[in-house]
Amino acid sequence: MFTTKFGNGTSGDFDELGSLAQGLEGFTADLIIEGQAYGCFYRSPHAHAHILNLDVSEARALDGVIDIITSREVMEADLGLIPPLAIFQSSDGRPMFQAGMPVLANDTVRYQGEPIALIIAKKDAIAQRATSLIRADFELMQAHTDPVCALKSDGIPIHSDCANNLVLDWIDGDQSCTDVVDGSPIVVAVELKDPPVAA
């Protein structure tokens, strides 16, 4: 099993926060190097949609834009997909479903704000301006805002090869304790939502 420092009930390493708050260290955005370029993402305004058309020609023609990278360039460079941080087995022994995350969305966006294109420009303001010149047509699809609803049989699959939207069915704990609790005359239960902490 994969072990990581960042998990439920485990604090991360944030030792630099005090120095940053006191101005003793600088943020990445504070670095200025002669001749540096700036990047800005054009992101999906929709939570779930097919990308029908993406036109970056006007943005590319803007003075000061160095390049615009889309999924086409990513695929040509054979960058592949970003793999999951950790891989687990389901309670039945099957490996979890893993689709991998695209560097830039190709034909489908699966969450609002998903990066579709990266604009590289000589100035930050130019890169941001170029995002407003990108034109995209979308075919909207049903979006899921509740993971429980996404698991229902009539839910639209987020990934076509994961029909029921179930990535992992995982059981953790001591079964003997669970049996004792289940046999108790009174059981108080609570359902907790665990926000995503890794992709």
Short mmCIF file of C-alpha atoms in Angstrom, two decimals:
data_model
loop_
_atom_site.label_atom_id
_atom_site.label_comp_id
_atom_site.label_asym_id
_atom_site.label_seq_id
_atom_site.Cartn_x
_atom_site.Cartn_y
_atom_site.Cartn_z
CA MET A 1 0.00 0.00 0.00
CA PHE A 2 1.19 3.53 -0.80
CA THR A 3 2.02 5.61 2.26
CA THR A 4 1.95 9.38 2.13
CA LYS A 5 2.53 12.08 4.70
CA PHE A 6 -0.67 13.79 3.67
CA GLY A 7 -3.74 11.81 4.67
CA ASN A 8 -6.70 11.83 7.01
CA GLY A 9 -5.70 12.90 10.51
CA THR A 10 -2.17 13.83 9.43
CA SER A 11 -0.92 17.40 9.34
CA GLY A 12 1.20 18.54 6.44
CA ASP A 13 4.55 20.27 6.54
CA PHE A 14 3.84 24.00 6.50
CA ASP A 15 6.98 25.25 8.26
CA GLU A 16 7.46 28.06 5.74
CA LEU A 17 4.16 29.82 6.54
CA GLY A 18 5.55 31.82 9.47
CA SER A 19 8.48 33.13 7.44
CA LEU A 20 6.20 34.04 4.54
CA ALA A 21 3.73 35.84 6.81
CA GLN A 22 6.58 37.85 8.39
CA GLY A 23 8.04 38.81 5.03
CA LEU A 24 11.26 36.90 5.70
CA GLU A 25 10.83 34.78 2.57
CA GLY A 26 9.35 35.52 -0.83
CA PHE A 27 6.53 33.94 -2.77
CA THR A 28 7.07 32.43 -6.21
CA ALA A 29 5.09 35.33 -7.69
CA ASP A 30 7.70 37.73 -6.26
CA LEU A 31 10.49 36.26 -8.39
CA ILE A 32 11.45 38.41 -11.36
CA ILE A 33 14.05 37.11 -13.80
CA GLU A 34 15.20 39.06 -16.83
CA GLY A 35 13.37 37.90 -19.94
CA GLN A 36 10.90 35.73 -18.05
CA ALA A 37 7.56 34.81 -19.57
CA TYR A 38 4.18 34.63 -17.87
CA GLY A 39 1.52 31.97 -18.12
CA CYS A 40 -2.24 32.11 -17.70
CA PHE A 41 -4.78 29.32 -18.17
CA TYR A 42 -7.98 29.53 -20.16
CA ARG A 43 -10.32 27.47 -17.98
CA SER A 44 -13.66 25.79 -18.51
CA PRO A 45 -16.66 27.89 -17.47
CA HIS A 46 -18.72 24.68 -17.25
CA ALA A 47 -18.70 21.73 -14.86
CA HIS A 48 -19.27 19.03 -17.50
CA ALA A 49 -19.30 19.56 -21.25
CA HIS A 50 -17.95 18.40 -24.59
CA ILE A 51 -15.60 20.86 -26.28
CA LEU A 52 -17.00 21.23 -29.79
CA ASN A 53 -14.62 23.91 -31.03
CA LEU A 54 -11.63 25.79 -29.64
CA ASP A 55 -10.36 28.85 -31.51
CA VAL A 56 -7.17 30.45 -30.18
CA SER A 57 -6.25 32.34 -33.37
CA GLU A 58 -7.25 35.81 -32.13
CA ALA A 59 -5.50 35.28 -28.81
CA ARG A 60 -2.39 33.96 -30.57
CA ALA A 61 -2.26 37.10 -32.74
CA LEU A 62 -2.23 39.43 -29.72
CA ASP A 63 1.02 41.38 -29.52
CA GLY A 64 3.19 39.99 -26.73
CA VAL A 65 1.80 36.45 -26.83
CA ILE A 66 4.67 33.97 -27.20
CA ASP A 67 2.68 30.76 -27.58
CA ILE A 68 -0.61 29.08 -26.76
CA ILE A 69 -0.59 25.44 -25.77
CA THR A 70 -3.69 23.27 -26.11
CA SER A 71 -4.30 19.55 -25.74
CA ARG A 72 -3.13 19.08 -29.34
CA GLU A 73 0.40 20.22 -28.44
CA VAL A 74 0.28 18.17 -25.24
CA MET A 75 -0.58 15.02 -27.21
CA GLU A 76 2.04 15.77 -29.87
CA ALA A 77 4.63 16.01 -27.07
CA ASP A 78 3.37 12.66 -25.73
CA LEU A 79 3.02 14.03 -22.20
CA GLY A 80 0.29 11.52 -21.36
CA LEU A 81 -1.92 11.83 -18.30
CA ILE A 82 -1.16 12.82 -14.73
CA PRO A 83 -1.49 9.60 -12.68
CA PRO A 84 -3.24 9.37 -9.29
CA LEU A 85 -1.17 10.24 -6.22
CA ALA A 86 -2.06 6.89 -4.65
CA ILE A 87 -3.65 3.67 -5.93
CA PHE A 88 -5.75 1.48 -3.65
CA GLN A 89 -7.60 -1.81 -4.01
CA SER A 90 -11.35 -2.00 -3.57
CA SER A 91 -12.80 -4.11 -0.78
CA ASP A 92 -13.38 -6.93 -3.30
CA GLY A 93 -9.70 -6.92 -4.31
CA ARG A 94 -10.11 -5.15 -7.63
CA PRO A 95 -7.85 -2.17 -8.34
CA MET A 96 -9.47 1.24 -8.18
CA PHE A 97 -10.59 2.87 -11.41
CA GLN A 98 -7.97 5.31 -12.65
CA ALA A 99 -8.52 7.55 -15.63
CA GLY A 100 -5.56 9.85 -15.17
CA MET A 101 -5.93 13.61 -15.33
CA PRO A 102 -5.23 15.33 -18.64
CA VAL A 103 -2.62 18.09 -18.56
CA LEU A 104 -5.08 20.17 -20.60
CA ALA A 105 -8.65 19.12 -21.38
CA ASN A 106 -9.03 17.49 -24.78
CA ASP A 107 -12.60 16.85 -25.91
CA THR A 108 -14.38 16.92 -22.54
CA VAL A 109 -14.23 19.07 -19.41
CA ARG A 110 -15.19 17.36 -16.17
CA TYR A 111 -15.12 20.21 -13.66
CA GLN A 112 -15.55 23.97 -13.72
CA GLY A 113 -12.16 25.62 -13.96
CA GLU A 114 -10.47 22.69 -15.72
CA PRO A 115 -7.54 24.08 -17.77
CA ILE A 116 -8.14 23.98 -21.52
CA ALA A 117 -5.31 26.14 -22.86
CA LEU A 118 -2.14 27.74 -21.52
CA ILE A 119 -1.21 31.20 -22.77
CA ILE A 120 2.46 32.19 -22.51
CA ALA A 121 3.19 35.89 -22.92
CA LYS A 122 5.81 38.56 -22.28
CA LYS A 123 3.68 40.20 -19.58
CA ASP A 124 1.15 38.87 -17.09
CA ALA A 125 -1.51 41.36 -18.24
CA ILE A 126 -1.08 40.23 -21.85
CA ALA A 127 -1.51 36.57 -20.91
CA GLN A 128 -4.68 37.41 -18.98
CA ARG A 129 -6.01 39.55 -21.82
CA ALA A 130 -5.41 36.71 -24.29
CA THR A 131 -7.66 34.37 -22.30
CA SER A 132 -10.60 36.67 -23.04
CA LEU A 133 -9.90 36.35 -26.78
CA ILE A 134 -10.18 32.56 -26.85
CA ARG A 135 -13.45 31.32 -28.32
CA ALA A 136 -14.89 27.93 -27.40
CA ASP A 137 -18.16 26.16 -28.14
CA PHE A 138 -19.45 23.63 -25.63
CA GLU A 139 -22.16 20.99 -25.55
CA LEU A 140 -23.34 21.02 -21.95
CA MET A 141 -23.78 17.73 -20.11
CA GLN A 142 -25.31 16.83 -16.77
CA ALA A 143 -22.98 17.87 -13.97
CA HIS A 144 -22.71 16.17 -10.61
CA THR A 145 -22.47 18.31 -7.49
CA ASP A 146 -23.20 15.51 -5.02
CA PRO A 147 -21.14 12.29 -5.02
CA VAL A 148 -24.08 10.25 -3.70
CA CYS A 149 -26.30 11.38 -6.59
CA ALA A 150 -23.47 10.65 -9.05
CA LEU A 151 -23.55 6.98 -7.97
CA LYS A 152 -27.22 6.53 -8.87
CA SER A 153 -27.95 4.28 -11.85
CA ASP A 154 -29.41 7.13 -13.89
CA GLY A 155 -26.37 9.35 -13.37
CA ILE A 156 -24.35 10.44 -16.38
CA PRO A 157 -20.87 8.85 -16.26
CA ILE A 158 -18.04 11.32 -15.71
CA HIS A 159 -15.72 8.89 -17.54
CA SER A 160 -17.22 6.68 -20.25
CA ASP A 161 -15.35 3.59 -19.01
CA CYS A 162 -16.54 4.03 -15.42
CA ALA A 163 -20.27 3.62 -15.94
CA ASN A 164 -21.38 3.86 -12.30
CA ASN A 165 -18.94 6.64 -11.34
CA LEU A 166 -17.56 4.45 -8.54
CA VAL A 167 -13.78 4.76 -8.39
CA LEU A 168 -13.17 2.85 -5.18
CA ASP A 169 -15.27 0.88 -2.69
CA TRP A 170 -13.05 0.91 0.37
CA ILE A 171 -13.65 -0.44 3.87
CA ASP A 172 -11.37 0.46 6.76
CA GLY A 173 -11.53 -0.47 10.42
CA ASP A 174 -11.83 -3.47 12.73
CA GLN A 175 -14.57 -5.89 11.61
CA SER A 176 -14.91 -7.37 15.11
CA CYS A 177 -15.68 -3.91 16.52
CA THR A 178 -18.16 -3.33 13.72
CA ASP A 179 -19.93 -6.59 14.60
CA VAL A 180 -20.22 -5.51 18.25
CA VAL A 181 -21.67 -2.13 17.28
CA ASP A 182 -24.10 -3.72 14.82
CA GLY A 183 -25.34 -6.02 17.59
CA SER A 184 -25.96 -3.18 20.05
CA PRO A 185 -29.55 -2.31 21.01
CA ILE A 186 -29.00 1.37 20.21
CA VAL A 187 -26.71 2.59 17.44
CA VAL A 188 -26.09 6.27 16.74
CA ALA A 189 -24.67 6.84 13.26
CA VAL A 190 -23.40 9.89 11.44
CA GLU A 191 -22.54 10.30 7.78
CA LEU A 192 -19.49 12.48 7.19
CA LYS A 193 -18.44 13.98 3.88
CA ASP A 194 -14.74 13.77 3.17
CA PRO A 195 -13.63 16.47 0.72
CA PRO A 196 -11.12 15.53 -1.97
CA VAL A 197 -7.56 16.08 -0.80
CA ALA A 198 -5.70 14.56 -3.74
CA ALA A 199 -6.31 13.90 -7.39
#
